[in-house]
Amino acid sequence: MPNERKLSPTAIPVEELARILAALGGHITIEMIRADIAAGAPTNPDGTINLIQYGAWLARAVADGD
């Protein structure tokens, strides 16, 4: 499809990540992801999110009781 965008799991824009996670059934907002970033969640130099690194960061936060 000509208008189809390819997303890389290692470089997802914050807005797109929120949309994808919400579509999967989670109550996820852009603000929630931005709050995670402010709390130390890793981002790429261009501000995108590496889904694997973000998931690992979230797992550590949950394990630490954050």
N, CA, C and O atoms as CSV, one atom per row, in Angstrom:
chain,resi,resn,atom,element,x,y,z
A,1,MET,N,N,0.838,-1.173,0.000
A,1,MET,CA,C,0.000,0.000,0.000
A,1,MET,C,C,0.884,1.237,0.000
A,1,MET,O,O,1.832,1.308,0.781
A,2,PRO,N,N,0.605,2.194,-0.837
A,2,PRO,CA,C,1.469,3.362,-0.962
A,2,PRO,C,C,1.513,4.242,0.280
A,2,PRO,O,O,2.557,4.835,0.552
A,3,ASN,N,N,0.433,4.357,1.045
A,3,ASN,CA,C,0.408,5.235,2.216
A,3,ASN,C,C,0.779,4.511,3.501
A,3,ASN,O,O,0.764,5.107,4.577
A,4,GLU,N,N,1.105,3.247,3.397
A,4,GLU,CA,C,1.436,2.460,4.577
A,4,GLU,C,C,2.806,2.876,5.108
A,4,GLU,O,O,3.788,2.923,4.366
A,5,ARG,N,N,2.853,3.179,6.408
A,5,ARG,CA,C,4.120,3.545,7.032
A,5,ARG,C,C,4.721,2.329,7.698
A,5,ARG,O,O,4.009,1.497,8.260
A,6,LYS,N,N,5.999,2.235,7.633
A,6,LYS,CA,C,6.719,1.166,8.313
A,6,LYS,C,C,7.229,1.719,9.634
A,6,LYS,O,O,7.904,2.748,9.670
A,7,LEU,N,N,6.905,1.034,10.707
A,7,LEU,CA,C,7.396,1.423,12.021
A,7,LEU,C,C,8.472,0.449,12.458
A,7,LEU,O,O,8.373,-0.757,12.234
A,8,SER,N,N,9.478,0.983,13.070
A,8,SER,CA,C,10.531,0.150,13.629
A,8,SER,C,C,10.311,0.049,15.138
A,8,SER,O,O,10.099,1.073,15.786
A,9,PRO,N,N,10.354,-1.141,15.710
A,9,PRO,CA,C,10.177,-1.261,17.153
A,9,PRO,C,C,11.304,-0.582,17.936
A,9,PRO,O,O,11.194,-0.401,19.149
A,10,THR,N,N,12.372,-0.210,17.257
A,10,THR,CA,C,13.474,0.467,17.939
A,10,THR,C,C,13.411,1.980,17.811
A,10,THR,O,O,14.279,2.679,18.334
A,11,ALA,N,N,12.392,2.500,17.120
A,11,ALA,CA,C,12.286,3.957,16.942
A,11,ALA,C,C,10.830,4.346,16.684
A,11,ALA,O,O,10.454,4.676,15.559
A,12,ILE,N,N,10.022,4.303,17.739
A,12,ILE,CA,C,8.601,4.624,17.616
A,12,ILE,C,C,8.350,6.004,18.221
A,12,ILE,O,O,8.730,6.253,19.365
A,13,PRO,N,N,7.716,6.902,17.468
A,13,PRO,CA,C,7.362,8.195,18.057
A,13,PRO,C,C,6.416,8.008,19.237
A,13,PRO,O,O,5.589,7.096,19.237
A,14,VAL,N,N,6.539,8.872,20.244
A,14,VAL,CA,C,5.743,8.763,21.470
A,14,VAL,C,C,4.252,8.699,21.147
A,14,VAL,O,O,3.540,7.863,21.703
A,15,GLU,N,N,3.774,9.559,20.265
A,15,GLU,CA,C,2.353,9.599,19.925
A,15,GLU,C,C,1.891,8.284,19.311
A,15,GLU,O,O,0.802,7.795,19.612
A,16,GLU,N,N,2.716,7.725,18.460
A,16,GLU,CA,C,2.386,6.458,17.804
A,16,GLU,C,C,2.404,5.308,18.815
A,16,GLU,O,O,1.554,4.419,18.762
A,17,LEU,N,N,3.361,5.327,19.722
A,17,LEU,CA,C,3.430,4.289,20.746
A,17,LEU,C,C,2.178,4.313,21.616
A,17,LEU,O,O,1.619,3.262,21.926
A,18,ALA,N,N,1.741,5.491,22.007
A,18,ALA,CA,C,0.522,5.608,22.808
A,18,ALA,C,C,-0.679,5.068,22.043
A,18,ALA,O,O,-1.516,4.369,22.614
A,19,ARG,N,N,-0.768,5.382,20.772
A,19,ARG,CA,C,-1.882,4.912,19.951
A,19,ARG,C,C,-1.864,3.389,19.838
A,19,ARG,O,O,-2.906,2.745,19.962
A,20,ILE,N,N,-0.705,2.822,19.605
A,20,ILE,CA,C,-0.579,1.365,19.454
A,20,ILE,C,C,-0.934,0.657,20.756
A,20,ILE,O,O,-1.705,-0.302,20.751
A,21,LEU,N,N,-0.381,1.121,21.860
A,21,LEU,CA,C,-0.641,0.468,23.142
A,21,LEU,C,C,-2.104,0.592,23.547
A,21,LEU,O,O,-2.675,-0.348,24.100
A,22,ALA,N,N,-2.717,1.742,23.276
A,22,ALA,CA,C,-4.140,1.916,23.570
A,22,ALA,C,C,-4.978,0.976,22.702
A,22,ALA,O,O,-5.969,0.419,23.173
A,23,ALA,N,N,-4.589,0.800,21.446
A,23,ALA,CA,C,-5.331,-0.081,20.540
A,23,ALA,C,C,-5.229,-1.542,20.984
A,23,ALA,O,O,-6.104,-2.350,20.674
A,24,LEU,N,N,-4.165,-1.874,21.706
A,24,LEU,CA,C,-3.996,-3.235,22.200
A,24,LEU,C,C,-4.784,-3.487,23.476
A,24,LEU,O,O,-4.751,-4.585,24.031
A,25,GLY,N,N,-5.488,-2.468,23.934
A,25,GLY,CA,C,-6.365,-2.655,25.079
A,25,GLY,C,C,-5.893,-1.990,26.355
A,25,GLY,O,O,-6.554,-2.099,27.388
A,26,GLY,N,N,-4.778,-1.314,26.304
A,26,GLY,CA,C,-4.292,-0.632,27.502
A,26,GLY,C,C,-4.834,0.777,27.587
A,26,GLY,O,O,-5.168,1.389,26.573
A,27,HIS,N,N,-4.920,1.285,28.798
A,27,HIS,CA,C,-5.310,2.682,28.987
A,27,HIS,C,C,-4.020,3.487,29.057
A,27,HIS,O,O,-3.566,3.863,30.138
A,28,ILE,N,N,-3.446,3.743,27.907
A,28,ILE,CA,C,-2.165,4.426,27.806
A,28,ILE,C,C,-2.381,5.751,27.088
A,28,ILE,O,O,-3.052,5.809,26.057
A,29,THR,N,N,-1.811,6.804,27.638
A,29,THR,CA,C,-1.914,8.118,27.000
A,29,THR,C,C,-0.512,8.643,26.696
A,29,THR,O,O,0.483,8.161,27.236
A,30,ILE,N,N,-0.465,9.618,25.842
A,30,ILE,CA,C,0.803,10.276,25.532
A,30,ILE,C,C,1.392,10.858,26.810
A,30,ILE,O,O,2.600,10.783,27.035
A,31,GLU,N,N,0.538,11.438,27.642
A,31,GLU,CA,C,1.002,12.052,28.885
A,31,GLU,C,C,1.661,11.023,29.798
A,31,GLU,O,O,2.650,11.326,30.464
A,32,MET,N,N,1.119,9.814,29.831
A,32,MET,CA,C,1.694,8.754,30.666
A,32,MET,C,C,3.094,8.385,30.176
A,32,MET,O,O,4.007,8.194,30.979
A,33,ILE,N,N,3.256,8.286,28.874
A,33,ILE,CA,C,4.569,7.948,28.321
A,33,ILE,C,C,5.536,9.092,28.563
A,33,ILE,O,O,6.694,8.860,28.913
A,34,ARG,N,N,5.080,10.325,28.381
A,34,ARG,CA,C,5.945,11.484,28.649
A,34,ARG,C,C,6.347,11.539,30.124
A,34,ARG,O,O,7.474,11.922,30.439
A,35,ALA,N,N,5.450,11.166,31.024
A,35,ALA,CA,C,5.785,11.122,32.454
A,35,ALA,C,C,6.851,10.053,32.709
A,35,ALA,O,O,7.758,10.260,33.514
A,36,ASP,N,N,6.741,8.921,32.028
A,36,ASP,CA,C,7.768,7.886,32.158
A,36,ASP,C,C,9.116,8.413,31.684
A,36,ASP,O,O,10.144,8.167,32.315
A,37,ILE,N,N,9.107,9.140,30.569
A,37,ILE,CA,C,10.353,9.708,30.047
A,37,ILE,C,C,10.937,10.690,31.057
A,37,ILE,O,O,12.143,10.689,31.307
A,38,ALA,N,N,10.084,11.523,31.634
A,38,ALA,CA,C,10.553,12.473,32.646
A,38,ALA,C,C,11.116,11.751,33.867
A,38,ALA,O,O,11.992,12.277,34.553
A,39,ALA,N,N,10.610,10.542,34.139
A,39,ALA,CA,C,11.075,9.745,35.277
A,39,ALA,C,C,12.312,8.907,34.933
A,39,ALA,O,O,12.832,8.192,35.789
A,40,GLY,N,N,12.782,8.991,33.688
A,40,GLY,CA,C,14.007,8.294,33.328
A,40,GLY,C,C,13.901,7.221,32.267
A,40,GLY,O,O,14.901,6.580,31.944
A,41,ALA,N,N,12.706,7.004,31.710
A,41,ALA,CA,C,12.587,6.004,30.634
A,41,ALA,C,C,13.497,6.412,29.472
A,41,ALA,O,O,13.570,7.589,29.119
A,42,PRO,N,N,14.183,5.443,28.885
A,42,PRO,CA,C,15.135,5.773,27.820
A,42,PRO,C,C,14.445,6.187,26.524
A,42,PRO,O,O,13.383,5.678,26.165
A,43,THR,N,N,15.084,7.125,25.840
A,43,THR,CA,C,14.637,7.527,24.506
A,43,THR,C,C,15.851,7.546,23.587
A,43,THR,O,O,16.998,7.590,24.031
A,44,ASN,N,N,15.562,7.511,22.311
A,44,ASN,CA,C,16.608,7.665,21.304
A,44,ASN,C,C,16.949,9.152,21.194
A,44,ASN,O,O,16.168,9.994,21.638
A,45,PRO,N,N,18.098,9.488,20.611
A,45,PRO,CA,C,18.468,10.896,20.472
A,45,PRO,C,C,17.413,11.751,19.744
A,45,PRO,O,O,17.317,12.956,19.979
A,46,ASP,N,N,16.632,11.126,18.869
A,46,ASP,CA,C,15.608,11.887,18.138
A,46,ASP,C,C,14.271,11.948,18.875
A,46,ASP,O,O,13.291,12.466,18.341
A,47,GLY,N,N,14.230,11.417,20.110
A,47,GLY,CA,C,13.018,11.471,20.913
A,47,GLY,C,C,12.087,10.280,20.748
A,47,GLY,O,O,11.082,10.179,21.452
A,48,THR,N,N,12.409,9.381,19.829
A,48,THR,CA,C,11.585,8.185,19.659
A,48,THR,C,C,11.897,7.191,20.765
A,48,THR,O,O,12.861,7.344,21.516
A,49,ILE,N,N,11.059,6.172,20.845
A,49,ILE,CA,C,11.189,5.156,21.893
A,49,ILE,C,C,11.586,3.820,21.274
A,49,ILE,O,O,11.030,3.399,20.260
A,50,ASN,N,N,12.548,3.169,21.898
A,50,ASN,CA,C,12.883,1.795,21.552
A,50,ASN,C,C,11.964,0.931,22.409
A,50,ASN,O,O,12.095,0.915,23.633
A,51,LEU,N,N,11.049,0.222,21.788
A,51,LEU,CA,C,10.041,-0.544,22.511
A,51,LEU,C,C,10.666,-1.577,23.453
A,51,LEU,O,O,10.150,-1.798,24.549
A,52,ILE,N,N,11.754,-2.204,23.047
A,52,ILE,CA,C,12.410,-3.213,23.876
A,52,ILE,C,C,13.018,-2.553,25.119
A,52,ILE,O,O,12.846,-3.050,26.233
A,53,GLN,N,N,13.720,-1.449,24.931
A,53,GLN,CA,C,14.321,-0.755,26.066
A,53,GLN,C,C,13.248,-0.183,26.992
A,53,GLN,O,O,13.402,-0.214,28.213
A,54,TYR,N,N,12.168,0.336,26.421
A,54,TYR,CA,C,11.081,0.891,27.228
A,54,TYR,C,C,10.421,-0.214,28.052
A,54,TYR,O,O,10.143,-0.032,29.237
A,55,GLY,N,N,10.175,-1.354,27.421
A,55,GLY,CA,C,9.585,-2.485,28.142
A,55,GLY,C,C,10.477,-2.951,29.286
A,55,GLY,O,O,9.989,-3.267,30.371
A,56,ALA,N,N,11.780,-2.992,29.042
A,56,ALA,CA,C,12.719,-3.395,30.094
A,56,ALA,C,C,12.721,-2.365,31.221
A,56,ALA,O,O,12.768,-2.728,32.396
A,57,TRP,N,N,12.669,-1.081,30.864
A,57,TRP,CA,C,12.629,-0.025,31.874
A,57,TRP,C,C,11.363,-0.152,32.720
A,57,TRP,O,O,11.415,-0.031,33.944
A,58,LEU,N,N,10.226,-0.397,32.066
A,58,LEU,CA,C,8.962,-0.560,32.796
A,58,LEU,C,C,9.029,-1.775,33.726
A,58,LEU,O,O,8.565,-1.715,34.865
A,59,ALA,N,N,9.603,-2.868,33.242
A,59,ALA,CA,C,9.700,-4.082,34.067
A,59,ALA,C,C,10.566,-3.818,35.306
A,59,ALA,O,O,10.235,-4.267,36.403
A,60,ARG,N,N,11.670,-3.091,35.127
A,60,ARG,CA,C,12.514,-2.755,36.275
A,60,ARG,C,C,11.767,-1.840,37.245
A,60,ARG,O,O,11.877,-2.003,38.461
A,61,ALA,N,N,11.009,-0.879,36.712
A,61,ALA,CA,C,10.251,0.038,37.571
A,61,ALA,C,C,9.224,-0.725,38.393
A,61,ALA,O,O,9.045,-0.447,39.579
A,62,VAL,N,N,8.554,-1.678,37.773
A,62,VAL,CA,C,7.560,-2.479,38.496
A,62,VAL,C,C,8.258,-3.349,39.549
A,62,VAL,O,O,7.782,-3.459,40.679
A,63,ALA,N,N,9.365,-3.954,39.182
A,63,ALA,CA,C,10.088,-4.797,40.124
A,63,ALA,C,C,10.620,-4.002,41.316
A,63,ALA,O,O,10.711,-4.516,42.431
A,64,ASP,N,N,10.969,-2.740,41.062
A,64,ASP,CA,C,11.470,-1.869,42.135
A,64,ASP,C,C,10.349,-1.233,42.945
A,64,ASP,O,O,10.601,-0.548,43.936
A,65,GLY,N,N,9.109,-1.462,42.520
A,65,GLY,CA,C,7.967,-0.911,43.235
A,65,GLY,C,C,7.624,0.517,42.879
A,65,GLY,O,O,6.887,1.176,43.613
A,66,ASP,N,N,8.144,1.012,41.762
A,66,ASP,CA,C,7.850,2.397,41.315
A,66,ASP,C,C,6.520,2.501,40.630
A,66,ASP,O,O,6.131,3.587,40.201
